[in-house]
Structure formats: structure tokens, C-alpha cells
Phi, psi and omega in degrees: 000124183294147180287138182288131181290141177295144177085000181277353179290156179304329182290334183273343185299315178302323180294320180295320178298318180299317179295325179298314179293322178298320178294322179294319179296317179298319178296320180295318179298315182299313182293322181294314180297317181295318180295321179295317178296319179296319181293321178296321178296317178297318180296317179297321179295320179295318179297317180298315179297322180296315184283348175295337178296333182262007181293129180239159180230166175072217185292335179294326179297320178299321179296316180296321179296317179296320179296319179296314178296325178297320178295319179297312180295323179296319178296315178297320179295322179297318178296319179296316179298321178297319179295322179287330184284330185302314178299326180293316182289342174298330181294340184266002185292321182284185178279082188290348176271000192296339178295336177279350182277340186248143170231107190240131171256126184257140175242151176279187185295340181260001178094008178273140180291133182235353178161176181228155171217157181093175182246121173276112192299324182290344177265356179271108188277132176301152182302319184294341181263353179283149178302139181298323182289335175291314179300315181295320180297318180294313182292321180297330183266321187261326186192089184291332182258029186305317183276001182250336183262175184250023180120328176235124184253098182291325177293317178296324178294318178295319178297319180295319179295322179295315180294321180293321178293322179293323182274347181074022180186180181275107178243342177224144176261154181258358181284137176280169177298325178295320178294319178296321178294319178301319178295317181295323185278321192240336193239192178232188185263015178298135181270078180231156178296322180301318181293320179294322178295313178300318181300318181295313181293321180292328176294322176295322179295319178297317180296328181282336186251347181231154174281166179299320180295322179294319178297315180295320180295315178298321179297315181289336181273330190257345185290142175284131188242014180084162178065020182077012182256150177233128179091152184291329181295314179293322180295322179298318178293319184291315186272323187245349181067032181216161177294151181297334180287349184254001183288147178266185185296318181298319180289322176298319179297322179293320177294317180297331179286348183281338186298327184291311182206085186298326180290324183284326187250011179298122187293335179283347177259315184216085183296318178301318179294322179295320179291322177296320178293321177298324178295324175296322179297319178297322176296321178298323178299319180289313182296329179279359178073018181270337177213160176266166178297326179295328180285335183257354186297324180294321179291329177292318184283336181233076182295161184292145173249153184239165178296135179281101180223153176290146177297126181247118182262119178263147177283071192297320179298318178296318181297322177299315179294316180296325179296320176298320178295321179299315180297323179292318185280317193269350183303320179293343183289335180078008178240128189244356172258105195229157170244128186237123174269123184255179180265357188295138175252110188296329177294313177293325178297314178298320179294323178294316178297319180294319179297316180294313183293320179297317180298317181290324179289323182283317189236003182300314179292322181297318182270355184056050178234139186241346185226157176207163177211155187205142173223130176244129180238130176280150178303117188125344173106354182284126177282115184263337180204147179211124175241114184262004180165177186284325185212111181295326179295325179281324183208120179271007177289122184273101181286347178280330186244341187241336182284125177263114182229149178292133183275349181061218185292344177294347177280345185297337182298331180289325176293314181293323178296318177297323178293317178298321181293334180262016171111350177289160176230165177302335182271355177298139183258156181205156184273126169263099183208166178305141182218143177233130182229109180050048177084000181251130182235091180291153179234157177282167184301316182268009180059027179232166184227146187256358182079221181280124181224161173279160178295328178297315179294319181298320180287319181297322181267002177054048178289132186279324186291334186292308178298328177294319179294321177298317180293320185286316190257344190231319189252310193087151184287334180296320180295324178292316178298319179297321179294316179299317179295318180296328181280347174128003177284114183267341178291135177304135185250128175284145183247034178282176187294335182275354185302323181301339179263012172083042178266349178272125190291147176221175175253164177298321179296322175303311184296315179297320180297314184291315182294335180292349175295326184295309177287348179273006177083014178098007178258163181302149183287325189054051179304135179203152177244356183235129177258323180213148171235126182234155169267179185283358172269357181090003180286133179276109180275331182211136175225124186301310182296329182276322192259345182264146180291158179294151181292149178257153178284134180253316178242144173295159181301322180293312180297320180294318178296321178296318178298317180296322178299325179283318187289331180285348177280340186292318175286352180266305182224022178252216186270002186235043182295334178284354179267353181297129184276157177288160175076015178071019179290125184291131183228138173238160179164181182213139176273165176206133178223129185264175183301139179062019177058039179281329182226141176228132186231150156218127176238119185220172184205157166238190175289347184255316188224154170237133182226131175249130182234133177229141172229144178178193180238143182299327182269011175065018175289155183287148172273178178273071177055040177280130179249167179295337180278359181258259187297317178299317179295321179294320178294318176303311181297317182300317180287314186289328174300318178293317186294334185263010177284125173070023178242161177283123184280131177263146178283155172274127182305130178090356181250096180267321182237092181301149177293146177295139180274141175291154177298156184302316182295322179293320180296317181294317180295320179295318180294324182295331181275347185277177183289346182257029177298145184286146175283170177302138182290130176259129182298130178299148181282336182226171180291155176288168180298316181297317180295321179298314179297321180295317179295322177297320180294320177297317178298320179295318180293324178295320179294329182266001183288162179297129182290161177292150177288166182297335180278358178092356179268156179290136181300146181296139180277000000 
């Protein structure tokens, strides 16, 4: 009897069927994959045979290879250009024409008119109504091929490079009129590659979306023309007292010459320079073939004269910022012809500009620093002075509100404030010793360590390891960022491990706003530059005290008093001895110096005012070892000494018994031995602002003096 095969039982039959189907599926997969591979091989062979028909040899192959590589590089270049263009086109998302929607007259805190912003449409003259010689003068000087290029003029750029190389310096610019308009509308004057790339793409965007006449009209309406005026129509009224449609060739040449450097060639400031520049414009007209020498000879012999008026300095950086604020606040009102009462104090503004300019003229060459910015806020939040740069005519970029710079040690107050809020006191001790945090080992300025120190001593001496240790072991970087934001820093703050030492960029306005919390008793600053907005019927559309919410508490009274106790020691025996004010006025504040001496800060306060001062270079080059305790502290003192003359002094909250001030000789000797000792004074190349104004006044008085008698003797007094 044969032996029964395993699996032949009824229970085993389903399993055998299952194995059978699995084997069939496996066979199908194998055959399908093999057939697909075989078919792909056949297809590849067919493609190869097909393209062999186009196979070339010799010099033709080199051409085909170059064409192929060109296509590859072109595709990669197109993707790169698209990536570079996207940030530029982001600038066009908003209502970029909105500056033309508003016509704003600004008043200072006392009701005196200080300037205008926006375009009054009825004063904006159509291109077809402007004098032909004005249009030709502008195009001959700024962009001769304006009607021939598409936004970027490669021929003009090549010509400018050739002329500059021949002259050994910059005598011609390569930017087209469209590029200049793109900069005026969307960008700033920072000399960076990023800005130039954006400028190029935005000029192409303008050419694609506007006609040539529209671009030219916007350019003539929006350009800064010196004397606080914008646009050729306003400049014609300001300099010549006549409508733009009535200017002659000599006056048109003078106006066209202002576009390059309005502060340098403004005729009410330097008439000889303005006339010399106008003569260059007339030469450009001849060289560009737009006029003959015979047509311009009369304008050369009879140059334009201007209205005899005193130089009027407008707080232009402040007005630009205030104009942005007006547009943000007033847009829902539906009324665009407005009168705005601001917080600016023209006396303090003039003192701030003088302090900044004096510091740069005296020590700019010694420290190799070219720019500075300053913001002064009165206790209560009113911005009383703002300096956004050294010369508004040269650069309208507001370094006080838009420049993002590392604050260095001046950022440490946010770490200490967060620590005070969480229970630490100025007398709390902490170890000053080497520390490593996620592979980073910060060092102190003198590469030495003091061991166990109080927080008051650590802040006064600006010890680096202490705030890092507080962040690592006690606070965390998020708590520090939250404290900075609550105190008024609006710039986004990075929360990486280096943040406690001030590596996250802020603005000067941010710093002034945040530090003003300390003299305000720990409540929000409510920084503002506008007190009222009215229409021309006198209706109050906006009132700061009425429409803005009450300030919120940021620091407890105890934490705020502890911070003030620490900060007032810094001008006495810390890093800011040059910031100590005359007359025993109690001052608190903190210095800041960034890596490689690129930025130097001092932010300080009294019971009356808070002032933030920054010095540095637009191209981020290093200074000559300038620290926050040197030029920034000196500039702070120069302004604040003036500001506190003849006013009622307010106390700093929590400071009942001010520390004794060292004698002047002791303070100077101590500062001279410190790391912020001043470099040798370099003689300024030109007169100071004050000296220049004084000489002009003397000249004016001499012209108006009693004339000599006919006998040659001085008339009897």
C-alpha cells in the first residue's frame, strides 16, 4: 500500500493553493521586470541609433558642445536670476505709489512749520508742460539714452567705466534714470551688492509696468533737491520763487545739477558750486548733441541767481520717519491733505546734529568712522531729536530707524532685567570664569577673569561670561528675547547662544525706546513722533493722548529700581565715565562695542531724557578701536549737557542717594588709562557747522554795515 503524501489531507489543500498563487505572482513579477528592462534597452538602442544621425565631428562638434554647455549655464543662470529677483519684487507688493496720495505739512512741538512731505498733485506738472530745455538738461546729465534702453544701459555703463578709468576716479555714474527712481521709491542708499541687484531688477519692473513719460515724471517729482524740497516744482519755487514752467535755461541747468548731490550743490548754501555744476550740465547738453554751443552761451554768461534766504535746516530724517507714521495712522481716515503736529524740539534737534557733526569732525579721521545716528526720547515717549546720518543730502538712508547693527554689550541690560524680574538682585553673586556653551567659549575684553562677583560689578565692568552664564543656567535665551520685545525692541531677535552678548541686530530707535523704560519706572515708553493729525478745516483726526492705549508695566518696581541702581554706576566707575553729565546730574546707561570694532554704542538716560548714540561705517568696515565709552559717550554728554540747562530735573526711579562723582581730573585720568582712551586728535579738513554759520553771519553783517564816507574815513558812530 503506497504511503500517503504529506499535505494531501483536506486541511492541507488551501495552503497548497495559496503557495501556488504566490509562485504565479512571483513568476509574473520576474517576467514583467525582465520584459520592461529588455524593452527599455531596445528603446535606448533606438534612441541612440536615431541621434547618431546628428553626430558631428571636427570643428562642428566643438560648436555643438559649446551650445550645449551654454544651454546648461543659461538654465542655471535663469534659476539664479529668478532667486535674486524675488526679494526685489517683494518691494512692489504694497501700495508703492502711496507717497503721492498724501500732502502733509509738519509742525514742531510748539506749532512752527518745519517741513512738508508727499506730493501735492496740483503742483505736479505734466511732462508735456515742462520746459523742453529742463527735460534735455536732466537727460543729458543723468541718462542720455533714457528713451533707448530697457532700464539698464550697458552701453552707458561701459562709457562711464571708460571715462572713470581715464580720469582715475569716479566722474560718471552708470545708473540709469530708471535705476535711480527704483532706489528713490523702494530702496535706500546703502552701498551693498544686494541693494544694487534689487535696484537692477526693480528698474526692469518699472520699465515693464510704466511708460517712459511716467518714469520721467515720477523721477522729477520724487527726487530730493536740497533745502528740504522734493521734486523740481518745489525746488523751483524754493530757489527761484517761480513756477517750474517759467524757468529759463540757466535755471534748468542749475536744477538738473542738483540730482547728483543736492547738499553739495544747493545754491542757497554754496552758490559758486551750484553755478559750476550748472556749467557742467550745459557742457553735457552740447556733448550729448541736444543743444549747440551757441544755444547755451547766454546761459553760461548769465548764470542763474537764487532768492536770498537764510539757510533753513529741516529735520529731514525725522520727517521721513514721521511721514511713514502718518501714512500708517491716517490711511483709514480717507483724508490725505493733513497738518501734523509732531514731538520734535528744533532746539534739541539742532543740538543733536551739532553734537554728532562735531564728534565726527574732531575724531572721525582718528577713529576711521564716517557715520553716526542718534535718537533722543523725553520721559513719556515723545521723540525730541533724531539724527539718521551725517548728511541727508548725501544719503537719505535713516540709520536711526532702518539700519540694523549689532548692539554689543549694550544688549546685556535685557539679560540683567530678565534676571532681576526672576528674583536676582544687584548684590547676587555669580562666577566670572571660563564657560563653554554648545562648543562656544566667550571671553572677556581683557582675557582675564575675576572669580565670584556681584551682578552690579559684572554689569559695570561689562564682563562677558556673566550674561552668558545667566542665559545658560538661569534664564534661557527665549526669556531674554521676550524681555527685549516687551521693553520696545521691534526688530526680530535671534535666540541663538551668542545673543546675550549682543549679536542680534537692532536699530538705534529700538535701543532708545527700550532704555526709556528705566526712567519711566518700568512701564512701556509709548514712543511716538506725532501728537495730533488735523485736516485743513481744523478737525482733529488723531490725538495721541486720546487714541493710544495707556502704557503697560514691563518691569516690576523692584526690578526696575535694581536695574537703575546698577546702571547709574556705569558713568561713575564703569565703562562710560565720559558720559557723566556736568552739575552732578545722575545718569545711567550702558556702552556697547561689537566684534572687530565695527559698531560703538552708548545708550543712557536721566530722569528727563533717554538718548541712544551709535557710530560706525555703512560698509561695516572696522573703526580704529573705537569703543562705546569713547565717541558715543562723549556725544551723549555734549547733547545731554545742553538739554538739561534750565529745566526741572526729574529723579530716576529707585535712586534716592546718588553715588558721589569723581573729580573731573580723576575722571579724565581714569578714562585715559582705560581701553577707551581717545586717539590723537586729527585736525578737521573743513570748518565746523557752527564756525561756518558764524562766518556767514559776520559776512551778512559786513554787507549790511554803514558804508565808508566819501573821505575814506569811517562814518561817525
